[in-house]
Structures are given as C-alpha cells and as structure tokens.
Amino acid sequence: MIKKIGVVGCGQMGSGIIQVAAGAGYQVLANEASEVFLDKGLAGIAKRLDKAIEKGKATAEEKAKIMGNIVRTNELEELADCDLVIEAIVEDINAKKEIFQALDKVCKAETILASNTSSIPIGDLGSVTKRRDRFVGLHFFNPVPVMKLVEVVRALDTSENTIQSVKQFAESLGKTTVAAKDTPGFIVNVLLIPYLLDAIRQYERGLASALDIDNAMKLGCGHPMGPLTLTDFIGLDTTLFIADIFFNEFKDDHYAAPPLLRRMVAAGYMGMKSGRGFFDYSKK
Ligand code: 3HC
C-alpha cells in the first residue's frame, strides 16, 4: 500500500507531482540537492494554490493542509522509508542513474522506484538497481495539476504487483492511466513529437506564418495550443533532445529535427522559459 511518497527534483514536473500527491493527502518528501531549487519549487506550488484561492477554487485551509503534507529534504537518505519514490530531475541519463543507484542502497526493500522520464528507457535506468521488479516508468504531463494522463511504463522486469500499485496511486491523484511498453516516447511523445517537428518544418518551408499555423490547428482541430506554441511550452531544447533520441533509436527521417529547431536552440531560443521561441514572451 502506497502511503508515503518521495519526489526527487522540484522543477516544473517534480513540483507539479508534489502538489497533486500532497493534494490527494499523501505525505510527500520533496527532495532537491539545492535549497534554492527547493525554495523555488515549493514557492511555485504556494503561488498556484494562492491563484486557486483567488478564483474561489480552493480555501486557505486546503492550501495549509496541502503545504503541511510536504516535507523538505536535501538528503536522499531521508527517503529511506518511502513506499514510492518518483524521480523527476533533468533528462540526463547519468544523473538519473546516479540517483537511482543511491536510492536503491538507502530505500527499504519494498520501495518502488519510478522515473518521470519522457524519453530515456526505463529498463536502462532500472538496470543500475537490484530491484528491477520494483522499477517502473510513471510519466506525467505538463502542467501536472491540469493534465489528466499518466503513462505507466513496464520495463522487461517490472512486476505486475508494481504496475498495479503505481496505477492505483496515479488514479488516486485523479489521473487516468495508460499502459505503455518501454520504447522511446511511450505513447504520447512518439505521436506528439513528429507532429511538432512537421509543424516546424512547414513553418521553415514558408507554408504560413507561425500564428496562422497555430490558429489553424487550434481552431480547425480544437487543440488547446497550436503546435508552435506547444513547442514553446515544452521547451525547444527538450523537443530537440527527445527528437534526437528518437532519431538515434529508430533511424527514421520522420524523427529528424528540422535545422531551424537546432539553430534556434543554439541561439538560446528555448521557448516560454527563455522568453523567446516561435513567439515572443519577453513582455509577459
Ligand atoms: N500549473 C498549474 N495549473 C495551471 C498551469 C500551470 N502551469 N497553467 C494553467 N493552469 C490551470 C489554470 O490555473 C486554470 O485552472 P482553472 O480552470 O482551475 O482555473 C486552467 O489550467 C486553465 O488555465 P488558463 O485559463 O490560464 O489557460 P488555458 O485555458 O489556455 O490553459 C493549458 C492552459 C492548460 C496549459 C492549455 O493551454 C493546455 O492544455 N495546453 C496543452 C498542454 C499540453 O499539451 N501538455 C502536454 C505537453 S507534452 C508533455 O508534457 C510531455 C513531455 O514529456 C514533453
């Protein structure tokens, strides 16, 4: 039975996972090596809850309860008695392996280890632990408090018990789960990223303006964001990183990053987080 959760990484994804787990009543240990990132992540949660209070969608008591369910930690050792630890750090395979090696040593035998990776094989990460049956992919979507989906990714050695436990956990957060095999991009990204790359290619070829491409897909297909805004939202660097992983794995032109995307990343245009991507966010 999963009761106590650890989340390693308090960035955009990690802080979203912490918020929804604490909101569902779990005790959540929020782990970050750096105090600065921990402060920033937790301040983001408090700010989002304040906005919900302003809109009349939450109360000050609910906010206090959620924040009270969150415990700050800087040491992985403090996650030892968690039932589930979810890693949500940067997409760096070596950094992730280092975290999992350390967690495998300090956590109790029953602890399930999960990665929120969007593109790194779960089996590769689990291979550095001695608990491959209790190692699983748990892929949330941004913004975590809003997006209803969690992909549950089964690696070769993941046990059925582990799958069922994390599925129940994700559903207890109000999410719907889908089961995916451990192949790059699971279900969503393997379909989404080629669509984003195609939109960038069409823009690069001069099919239409960025605004018209986005309006076409928003208003013509009912998508909440057009593909270029969505690339800005995900991050151009992240989109490029995932595309390169797919291309290396599948050796298929369908996944080849358009030169424009590579040039924009090299020039520092990362999307909303840098203030500039296909659109300009510097004045917002
Ligand atoms: N964190 C928490 N909540 C947020 C939020 C955030 N960053 N941004 C918006 N919200 C909430 C708002 O508070 C609001 O909540 P309410 O309805 O309870 O008041 C609700 O979302 C709607 O927000 P807004 O009215 O401000 O704005 P929009 O209606 O334009 O919605 C959006 C914003 C939810 C981000 C919407 O544009 C959307 O769904 N976009 C597509 C997002 C998407 O596709 N995400 C998946 C990306 S792929 C991914 O994550 C995988 C990775 O591996 C690459």
Coordinates of C-alpha atoms and ligand atoms in Angstrom, one line a residue:
M1 CA 0.0 0.0 0.0
I2 CA 1.5 3.3 -1.1
K3 CA 1.2 6.0 1.7
K4 CA 4.5 7.9 1.8
I5 CA 5.9 9.4 -1.4
G6 CA 9.3 10.8 -2.2
V7 CA 9.8 13.1 -5.2
V8 CA 13.4 13.8 -6.3
G9 CA 13.6 17.0 -8.3
C10 CA 11.5 20.1 -7.6
G11 CA 11.4 21.7 -11.0
Q12 CA 8.3 22.2 -13.2
M13 CA 7.4 18.4 -13.3
G14 CA 8.6 17.5 -9.8
S15 CA 6.8 20.4 -8.1
G16 CA 3.6 19.5 -10.1
I17 CA 3.8 15.9 -8.9
I18 CA 4.4 17.0 -5.3
Q19 CA 1.4 19.3 -5.5
V20 CA -1.0 16.7 -6.8
A21 CA 0.2 14.0 -4.4
A22 CA 0.1 16.3 -1.3
G23 CA -3.4 17.5 -2.6
A24 CA -4.5 13.9 -2.6
G25 CA -3.5 13.6 1.1
Y26 CA -0.2 11.7 0.8
Q27 CA 2.8 12.7 2.9
V28 CA 5.3 13.9 0.3
L29 CA 9.1 14.3 0.9
A30 CA 10.3 16.9 -1.6
N31 CA 13.9 16.3 -2.4
E32 CA 16.4 18.7 -4.1
A33 CA 20.1 18.8 -3.7
S34 CA 19.9 22.6 -3.8
E35 CA 18.0 24.7 -1.2
V36 CA 17.5 27.4 -3.9
F37 CA 15.6 24.9 -6.3
L38 CA 13.7 23.5 -3.4
D39 CA 12.6 27.1 -2.3
K40 CA 11.6 27.9 -5.9
G41 CA 9.6 24.7 -6.5
L42 CA 7.7 25.0 -3.2
A43 CA 7.1 28.7 -3.8
G44 CA 5.6 27.8 -7.2
I45 CA 3.2 25.4 -5.5
A46 CA 2.1 28.0 -2.9
K47 CA 1.6 30.6 -5.7
R48 CA -0.6 28.2 -7.8
L49 CA -2.7 27.5 -4.7
D50 CA -3.0 31.2 -4.0
K51 CA -4.3 31.7 -7.5
A52 CA -6.8 28.9 -6.9
I53 CA -7.9 30.6 -3.7
E54 CA -8.3 34.0 -5.6
K55 CA -10.6 32.2 -8.1
G56 CA -12.6 30.6 -5.3
K57 CA -11.5 27.1 -6.3
A58 CA -9.6 26.4 -3.1
T59 CA -9.6 27.6 0.5
A60 CA -6.8 28.9 2.7
E61 CA -7.4 25.8 4.9
E62 CA -6.9 23.5 1.9
K63 CA -3.7 25.3 1.0
A64 CA -2.4 25.0 4.5
K65 CA -3.3 21.2 4.5
I66 CA -1.5 20.6 1.2
M67 CA 1.6 22.6 2.2
G68 CA 1.6 20.8 5.5
N69 CA 1.7 17.4 3.7
I70 CA 5.0 18.4 2.1
V71 CA 8.3 17.8 3.9
R72 CA 11.5 19.4 2.6
T73 CA 14.7 17.2 2.3
N74 CA 18.1 17.7 0.9
E75 CA 19.4 14.2 1.6
L76 CA 18.3 11.0 -0.4
E77 CA 18.8 9.0 2.9
E78 CA 15.7 10.7 4.2
L79 CA 13.6 9.0 1.6
A80 CA 14.5 5.5 3.1
D81 CA 11.0 4.6 4.3
C82 CA 9.0 6.0 1.4
D83 CA 6.7 3.5 -0.4
L84 CA 7.2 5.1 -3.7
V85 CA 10.0 7.4 -4.9
I86 CA 9.4 9.3 -8.2
E87 CA 12.5 10.8 -9.9
A88 CA 11.8 14.0 -11.9
I89 CA 15.2 15.6 -12.5
V90 CA 16.7 16.7 -15.8
E91 CA 16.8 14.3 -18.7
D92 CA 20.4 13.3 -18.1
I93 CA 20.8 9.5 -18.1
N94 CA 24.0 9.5 -16.0
A95 CA 22.5 11.9 -13.4
K96 CA 19.4 9.8 -13.2
K97 CA 21.4 6.5 -12.9
E98 CA 23.4 8.1 -10.0
I99 CA 20.2 9.0 -8.2
F100 CA 18.7 5.5 -8.6
Q101 CA 21.9 3.8 -7.5
A102 CA 21.9 5.8 -4.4
L103 CA 18.1 5.3 -3.8
D104 CA 18.5 1.6 -4.3
K105 CA 21.0 1.5 -1.5
V106 CA 19.1 3.7 1.0
C107 CA 15.5 2.7 0.5
K108 CA 13.7 -0.1 2.2
A109 CA 13.3 -3.3 0.3
E110 CA 9.6 -2.7 -0.6
T111 CA 10.1 0.8 -2.0
I112 CA 9.0 1.2 -5.6
L113 CA 11.3 3.4 -7.7
A114 CA 9.8 5.3 -10.6
S115 CA 11.1 7.7 -13.2
N116 CA 9.1 10.5 -14.8
T117 CA 11.4 10.4 -17.8
S118 CA 9.8 11.2 -21.2
S119 CA 12.5 9.6 -23.4
I120 CA 15.1 7.6 -21.5
P121 CA 14.5 3.8 -21.5
I122 CA 13.1 2.7 -18.1
G123 CA 15.0 -0.6 -18.4
D124 CA 18.3 1.2 -18.7
L125 CA 17.6 3.2 -15.5
G126 CA 16.4 0.2 -13.6
S127 CA 19.4 -1.8 -14.6
V128 CA 21.6 0.1 -12.1
T129 CA 19.4 -1.2 -9.2
K130 CA 18.9 -4.5 -7.6
R131 CA 15.1 -4.1 -7.6
R132 CA 14.2 -4.3 -11.3
D133 CA 10.9 -5.8 -10.5
R134 CA 10.1 -2.7 -8.4
F135 CA 11.2 -0.2 -11.0
V136 CA 8.7 1.5 -13.3
G137 CA 8.0 4.5 -15.6
L138 CA 5.4 7.0 -14.3
H139 CA 5.2 9.7 -16.9
F140 CA 3.1 12.8 -16.0
F141 CA 2.3 15.7 -18.4
N142 CA 2.8 19.4 -18.1
P143 CA 1.1 21.2 -16.3
V144 CA 0.8 18.2 -13.9
P145 CA -2.1 19.6 -11.9
V146 CA -4.2 20.1 -15.1
M147 CA -3.3 17.2 -17.4
K148 CA -5.3 14.1 -16.6
L149 CA -2.9 11.5 -18.0
V150 CA -0.2 9.3 -16.5
E151 CA 1.7 6.8 -18.7
V152 CA 2.6 3.7 -16.7
V153 CA 5.6 2.1 -18.4
R154 CA 6.5 -1.5 -17.9
A155 CA 10.2 -2.4 -18.4
L156 CA 11.1 -6.1 -19.1
D157 CA 11.5 -6.9 -15.4
T158 CA 8.7 -4.8 -13.9
S159 CA 6.4 -7.0 -11.8
E160 CA 2.6 -7.0 -12.2
N161 CA 2.4 -6.0 -8.5
T162 CA 4.4 -2.9 -9.1
I163 CA 2.3 -2.0 -12.1
Q164 CA -0.9 -2.3 -10.2
S165 CA 0.4 -0.4 -7.2
V166 CA 1.5 2.6 -9.2
K167 CA -1.6 2.5 -11.3
Q168 CA -3.8 2.7 -8.2
F169 CA -1.5 5.5 -6.9
A170 CA -1.9 7.6 -10.1
E171 CA -5.7 7.0 -10.1
S172 CA -5.9 8.2 -6.5
L173 CA -4.5 11.5 -7.8
G174 CA -7.4 11.8 -10.1
K175 CA -5.4 10.8 -13.2
T176 CA -6.3 8.3 -15.9
T177 CA -3.5 5.8 -16.7
V178 CA -2.5 4.2 -19.9
A179 CA -0.1 1.2 -20.1
A180 CA 2.9 1.6 -22.4
K181 CA 5.8 -0.6 -23.4
D182 CA 9.3 0.6 -22.7
T183 CA 10.1 2.1 -26.2
P184 CA 11.2 5.7 -26.8
G185 CA 8.4 8.2 -26.3
F186 CA 6.0 5.6 -24.9
I187 CA 2.6 6.5 -26.4
V188 CA 2.2 10.3 -26.3
N189 CA 5.6 11.6 -27.2
V190 CA 6.2 9.1 -30.1
L191 CA 3.0 10.6 -31.7
L192 CA 3.3 14.2 -30.5
I193 CA 7.0 15.0 -31.3
P194 CA 6.8 14.1 -35.0
Y195 CA 3.7 16.3 -35.3
L196 CA 5.6 19.2 -33.7
L197 CA 8.6 18.6 -35.9
D198 CA 6.3 18.6 -39.0
A199 CA 4.8 21.9 -37.9
I200 CA 8.3 23.4 -37.6
R201 CA 9.3 22.0 -41.0
Q202 CA 6.2 23.6 -42.6
Y203 CA 7.0 26.9 -40.9
E204 CA 10.6 26.6 -42.1
R205 CA 9.4 26.0 -45.7
G206 CA 7.2 29.1 -45.5
L207 CA 3.8 27.4 -45.7
A208 CA 2.3 30.0 -43.4
S209 CA 3.1 32.4 -40.5
A210 CA 3.7 30.9 -37.0
L211 CA 0.4 32.5 -35.9
D212 CA -1.6 31.1 -38.8
I213 CA -0.1 27.5 -38.4
D214 CA -1.1 27.7 -34.7
N215 CA -4.5 29.2 -35.3
A216 CA -5.2 26.6 -38.0
M217 CA -4.6 23.7 -35.6
K218 CA -6.2 25.4 -32.6
L219 CA -9.4 26.4 -34.3
G220 CA -9.5 23.8 -37.1
C221 CA -8.9 20.8 -34.8
G222 CA -9.9 22.0 -31.4
H223 CA -6.4 21.7 -29.9
P224 CA -5.8 23.9 -26.7
M225 CA -2.5 25.1 -28.1
G226 CA -1.2 25.3 -31.7
P227 CA 2.0 23.1 -32.4
L228 CA 4.5 26.0 -32.3
T229 CA 3.1 27.4 -29.0
L230 CA 3.1 23.9 -27.6
T231 CA 6.8 23.5 -28.7
D232 CA 7.5 26.8 -26.9
F233 CA 5.6 25.5 -23.8
I234 CA 7.5 22.1 -23.8
G235 CA 10.8 23.9 -24.5
L236 CA 12.7 23.9 -27.8
D237 CA 15.7 22.3 -26.2
T238 CA 13.5 19.5 -24.7
T239 CA 11.8 18.9 -28.0
L240 CA 15.2 18.7 -29.8
F241 CA 16.6 16.4 -27.1
I242 CA 13.6 14.0 -27.5
A243 CA 13.7 14.2 -31.3
D244 CA 17.4 13.3 -31.3
I245 CA 16.8 10.3 -29.0
F246 CA 14.0 9.0 -31.4
F247 CA 16.2 9.5 -34.5
N248 CA 19.1 7.6 -32.9
E249 CA 16.8 4.8 -31.9
F250 CA 14.6 4.4 -35.0
K251 CA 16.9 5.8 -37.7
D252 CA 13.8 7.2 -39.4
D253 CA 13.7 10.7 -41.1
H254 CA 10.2 11.1 -39.6
Y255 CA 12.0 11.9 -36.3
A256 CA 14.8 14.1 -37.8
A257 CA 14.9 17.5 -36.1
P258 CA 14.4 20.4 -38.7
P259 CA 17.6 22.5 -39.0
L260 CA 15.6 25.6 -37.8
L261 CA 14.9 23.9 -34.4
R262 CA 18.6 23.2 -33.9
R263 CA 19.6 26.8 -34.9
M264 CA 17.0 28.3 -32.5
V265 CA 18.2 26.1 -29.6
A266 CA 21.8 27.1 -30.4
A267 CA 20.8 30.7 -30.4
G268 CA 19.2 30.3 -26.9
Y269 CA 15.6 30.4 -28.1
M270 CA 14.2 27.8 -25.7
G271 CA 10.6 28.9 -25.7
M272 CA 8.5 30.3 -22.9
K273 CA 11.1 29.7 -20.2
S274 CA 13.7 31.8 -22.1
G275 CA 11.2 34.5 -23.1
R276 CA 11.6 33.6 -26.8
G277 CA 10.8 30.7 -29.1
F278 CA 8.5 30.8 -32.1
F279 CA 6.7 33.6 -30.3
D280 CA 8.0 36.4 -28.1
Y281 CA 7.1 36.1 -24.3
S282 CA 9.5 38.8 -23.1
K283 CA 6.8 41.3 -22.4
K284 CA 4.5 38.8 -20.4
Ligands
3HC1 N1 0.3 24.8 -13.4 C1 -0.9 24.5 -12.8 N2 -2.1 24.9 -13.4 C2 -2.1 25.6 -14.5 C3 -0.9 25.9 -15.2 C4 0.3 25.5 -14.6 N3 1.5 25.8 -15.2 N4 -1.2 26.6 -16.3 C5 -2.6 26.7 -16.3 N5 -3.1 26.1 -15.2 C6 -4.5 26.0 -14.9 C7 -5.1 27.3 -14.6 O1 -5.0 27.6 -13.2 C8 -6.6 27.1 -14.9 O2 -7.2 26.3 -13.9 P1 -8.8 26.5 -13.5 O3 -9.5 26.1 -14.8 O4 -9.0 25.6 -12.4 O5 -8.9 28.0 -13.2 C9 -6.5 26.1 -16.1 O6 -5.2 25.5 -16.1 C10 -6.7 26.8 -17.4 O7 -5.6 27.8 -17.5 P2 -5.7 29.2 -18.3 O8 -7.2 29.6 -18.3 O9 -4.8 30.2 -17.7 O10 -5.2 28.9 -19.7 P3 -5.6 27.9 -20.8 O11 -7.1 27.7 -20.8 O12 -5.0 28.5 -22.0 O13 -4.9 26.5 -20.4 C11 -3.2 24.9 -20.6 C12 -3.6 26.4 -20.2 C13 -3.9 24.0 -19.5 C14 -1.7 24.8 -20.4 C15 -3.7 24.6 -22.0 O14 -3.3 25.5 -22.9 C16 -3.3 23.2 -22.5 O15 -3.9 22.2 -22.1 N6 -2.2 23.2 -23.3 C17 -1.7 21.9 -23.8 C18 -0.8 21.4 -22.8 C19 -0.2 20.1 -23.2 O16 -0.4 19.6 -24.3 N7 0.7 19.5 -22.3 C20 1.4 18.3 -22.6 C21 2.7 18.7 -23.1 S1 3.7 17.3 -23.5 C22 4.4 16.8 -22.1 O17 4.2 17.3 -21.0 C23 5.2 15.6 -22.2 C24 6.7 15.9 -22.0 O18 7.3 14.7 -21.8 C25 7.3 16.6 -23.2

